[in-house]
Coordinates of C-alpha atoms and ligand atoms in Angstrom, one line a residue:
E1 CA 101.4 73.5 189.3
A2 CA 103.4 76.4 187.8
T3 CA 105.4 78.4 190.2
A4 CA 106.4 81.1 187.7
V5 CA 104.6 82.6 184.8
I6 CA 106.6 84.1 181.9
F7 CA 104.7 86.5 179.8
D8 CA 105.4 87.6 176.3
L9 CA 104.6 91.3 175.8
D10 CA 103.2 92.2 172.4
G11 CA 100.1 90.2 171.6
V12 CA 99.8 88.7 175.1
L13 CA 99.7 91.6 177.6
V14 CA 99.3 94.6 175.2
D15 CA 98.1 95.2 171.7
T16 CA 101.2 96.9 170.3
A17 CA 101.2 94.8 167.1
V18 CA 99.0 97.4 165.5
F19 CA 101.6 100.2 166.3
H20 CA 104.4 98.0 164.9
Y21 CA 102.3 97.6 161.8
Q22 CA 101.6 101.3 161.3
A23 CA 105.3 102.2 161.8
W24 CA 106.6 99.5 159.5
K25 CA 104.0 100.5 156.9
Q26 CA 105.1 104.1 157.0
L27 CA 108.8 103.0 156.7
A28 CA 108.0 100.7 153.8
K29 CA 106.3 103.5 152.0
Q30 CA 109.7 105.3 151.8
F31 CA 110.9 102.7 149.4
D32 CA 107.5 102.2 147.7
F33 CA 106.8 98.9 149.2
D34 CA 103.2 98.2 150.1
F35 CA 103.5 96.4 153.4
T36 CA 100.3 94.6 154.4
E37 CA 98.8 93.0 157.5
V38 CA 99.6 89.6 156.0
E39 CA 103.3 90.3 156.1
N40 CA 102.9 92.0 159.5
E41 CA 101.7 88.7 160.9
Q42 CA 105.1 87.1 160.1
L43 CA 106.9 89.8 162.2
K44 CA 105.2 88.8 165.4
G45 CA 107.9 88.0 168.0
V46 CA 110.6 88.8 165.5
S47 CA 113.3 91.3 166.6
R48 CA 113.5 94.8 165.2
V49 CA 116.6 94.1 163.0
D50 CA 115.3 90.8 161.8
S51 CA 111.9 92.4 160.9
L52 CA 113.7 95.1 158.9
N53 CA 115.7 92.4 157.1
L54 CA 112.5 90.6 156.2
I55 CA 110.8 93.7 154.9
L56 CA 113.8 94.6 152.8
K57 CA 113.8 91.1 151.4
W58 CA 110.1 91.2 150.5
A59 CA 110.6 94.6 148.9
N60 CA 113.7 93.4 147.0
R61 CA 115.9 96.1 148.4
E62 CA 119.5 95.9 149.4
V63 CA 120.8 98.6 151.7
P64 CA 124.1 99.1 153.4
A65 CA 124.4 98.4 157.2
P66 CA 124.5 102.1 158.3
K67 CA 121.4 102.9 156.3
K68 CA 119.7 99.9 157.9
E69 CA 120.4 101.2 161.3
Q70 CA 118.9 104.6 160.2
L71 CA 115.8 102.9 158.9
A72 CA 115.3 100.8 162.1
S73 CA 115.7 103.8 164.3
L74 CA 113.3 105.8 162.2
K75 CA 110.7 103.0 162.5
N76 CA 111.3 103.0 166.2
T77 CA 110.8 106.8 166.5
W78 CA 107.4 106.4 164.8
Y79 CA 106.5 103.4 166.9
L80 CA 107.4 105.2 170.2
E81 CA 105.2 108.1 169.2
L82 CA 102.3 105.6 169.1
V83 CA 103.4 103.9 172.4
E84 CA 103.4 107.3 174.1
K85 CA 99.7 107.6 173.5
M86 CA 99.0 104.5 175.5
K87 CA 97.2 105.0 178.8
Y88 CA 97.1 103.3 182.2
G89 CA 95.1 100.1 181.8
D90 CA 95.6 99.8 178.0
V91 CA 96.2 96.1 178.3
L92 CA 94.6 93.1 176.7
P93 CA 91.5 91.4 178.2
G94 CA 92.2 89.4 181.4
T95 CA 95.6 90.9 182.0
L96 CA 95.0 92.8 185.2
D97 CA 92.9 90.0 186.7
L98 CA 95.6 87.4 186.0
L99 CA 98.5 89.5 187.2
T100 CA 96.5 90.3 190.4
Y101 CA 95.7 86.7 190.9
L102 CA 99.3 85.5 190.4
K103 CA 100.6 88.1 192.9
A104 CA 98.1 87.1 195.5
A105 CA 99.0 83.4 194.9
D106 CA 102.7 84.2 195.4
K107 CA 103.7 83.1 191.9
K108 CA 106.7 84.6 190.3
I109 CA 105.9 86.9 187.4
A110 CA 108.4 87.4 184.6
L111 CA 108.5 89.1 181.2
G112 CA 110.2 87.3 178.2
S113 CA 109.9 89.7 175.3
A114 CA 111.9 90.5 172.1
S115 CA 111.1 94.2 172.5
K116 CA 113.7 96.8 173.4
N117 CA 110.8 99.1 174.5
A118 CA 109.3 96.7 177.0
I119 CA 109.9 98.7 180.2
R120 CA 108.4 101.8 178.7
I121 CA 105.3 100.0 177.6
L122 CA 104.9 98.3 181.0
E123 CA 105.3 101.7 182.6
K124 CA 102.9 103.5 180.4
T125 CA 100.1 100.9 180.9
G126 CA 100.7 100.7 184.6
I127 CA 101.7 97.1 185.0
L128 CA 105.5 97.3 185.5
H129 CA 105.2 96.9 189.3
Y130 CA 103.9 93.3 189.0
F131 CA 107.1 92.0 187.5
D132 CA 109.7 90.1 189.4
A133 CA 112.0 89.9 186.4
I134 CA 112.1 91.6 183.0
I135 CA 114.1 89.9 180.2
D136 CA 113.7 91.8 177.0
G137 CA 115.4 92.6 173.7
N138 CA 118.1 94.6 175.5
V139 CA 119.3 91.7 177.5
V140 CA 119.0 88.8 175.1
K141 CA 121.6 87.8 172.5
N142 CA 119.7 85.2 170.6
S143 CA 116.1 85.9 169.6
K144 CA 113.2 83.4 169.8
P145 CA 113.0 80.5 168.8
D146 CA 116.2 80.4 170.8
P147 CA 115.2 79.6 174.4
E148 CA 117.6 82.2 175.9
V149 CA 114.9 84.7 176.8
F150 CA 112.8 82.2 178.8
L151 CA 115.8 80.4 180.4
K152 CA 117.1 83.8 181.6
A153 CA 113.7 84.7 183.0
A154 CA 113.5 81.4 184.9
A155 CA 117.0 81.8 186.3
E156 CA 116.3 85.4 187.4
V157 CA 113.2 84.4 189.4
G158 CA 115.0 81.3 190.7
I159 CA 112.5 78.7 189.4
M160 CA 113.2 75.5 187.4
P161 CA 112.2 75.7 183.8
A162 CA 109.7 72.8 184.2
A163 CA 107.9 74.7 186.9
C164 CA 107.4 77.8 184.7
V165 CA 104.6 78.3 182.2
V166 CA 105.0 80.6 179.2
L167 CA 102.3 82.6 177.6
E168 CA 103.0 83.3 173.9
D169 CA 101.2 84.6 170.8
A170 CA 104.0 83.8 168.2
Q171 CA 105.2 80.5 166.8
A172 CA 108.8 81.4 167.4
G173 CA 108.0 82.0 171.1
I174 CA 106.2 78.6 171.4
E175 CA 109.3 76.9 170.0
A176 CA 111.5 78.8 172.3
A177 CA 109.5 77.7 175.3
R178 CA 109.4 74.0 174.2
T179 CA 113.2 74.0 173.8
A180 CA 113.5 75.6 177.2
N181 CA 111.4 72.6 178.5
M182 CA 108.6 74.9 179.7
P183 CA 104.9 74.2 179.1
V184 CA 103.3 76.9 176.9
I185 CA 99.9 78.4 176.6
A186 CA 99.2 79.9 173.2
V187 CA 97.2 83.1 173.1
D188 CA 95.8 82.6 169.7
K189 CA 92.3 83.8 168.8
S190 CA 92.9 83.0 165.1
H191 CA 93.9 79.4 165.5
V192 CA 97.2 79.8 163.6
L193 CA 99.7 78.4 166.1
T194 CA 100.8 74.8 166.7
N195 CA 102.9 72.8 169.2
Y196 CA 101.5 74.4 172.4
N197 CA 100.2 72.6 175.5
A198 CA 97.0 74.6 175.7
R199 CA 95.3 77.4 173.8
V200 CA 93.2 80.4 174.9
N201 CA 91.7 83.3 173.0
D202 CA 92.9 85.8 175.6
L203 CA 94.2 85.9 179.2
S204 CA 90.7 86.0 180.6
E205 CA 90.3 82.3 179.8
I206 CA 93.3 81.2 181.9
L207 CA 92.9 79.3 185.1
I208 CA 96.6 79.2 186.1
S209 CA 96.1 76.7 188.9
D210 CA 95.5 74.1 186.1
Y211 CA 99.1 74.3 184.9
Ligands
LIG1 P1 111.1 96.5 169.5 P2 107.2 90.4 171.9 C1 108.1 91.7 169.7 O1 107.5 91.7 171.0 C2 107.0 92.1 168.6 O2 106.1 91.0 168.5 C3 107.7 92.2 167.3 O3 106.8 92.6 166.3 C4 108.8 93.3 167.5 O4 109.5 93.5 166.2 C5 109.8 92.9 168.6 O5 109.0 92.8 169.8 C6 110.9 94.0 168.8 O6 110.3 95.1 169.3 O7 111.2 97.1 168.1 O8 110.2 97.3 170.4 O9 112.4 96.2 170.1 O10 106.0 89.7 171.2 O11 108.4 89.5 171.9 O12 106.9 91.0 173.2
LIG2 MG1 104.3 88.4 171.1

């Protein structure tokens, strides 16, 4: 039975992927690249700088480092404008029930996200107070599939990796959890992920006592 649950953010708790998509699309337009949802899929769980590098590669563009920083920060400004429109309770199906259940059952709740905007998003949607530990893009050196983010989360809540369960919507996150020796439940409506221990369409399908 899991003693701690480590949540990915984007695609598991909140639907911010659509905001990332809009902001990247707007940025790509600046260099005449038509960024589509197919490419956006490949950016799930990928850090901001790695995402920009991929888009530049797809667009066949080379830009110097300072310009890259400028582009990433412009994208983030646009992204945050969309995040600011989020409201209390703007979370994916099953999120509030699961967090409430876990709290009542005295399980540790941690965040393991690549995002540098994680705390703002948890605040805006009203779920920040549930978390015992927040490990995000500001704390982690090596992005998923490196297990660092989940190992740090487990350490911070004081639970052995094997007694944690990870909830993820990206393949890189699943690999990170496996390498961390943690069971992982894929949140994967579209059946595109592999190598997980269990799969759900969304958090409303999770009976955490099973893990
Ligand atoms: P930011 P997750 C990831 O969140 C997103 O899936 C990915 O698309 C994004 O580029 C990354 O966070 C970084 O986000 O620009 O806010 O730092 O799924 O790891 O919670
Ligand atoms: Mg995700």
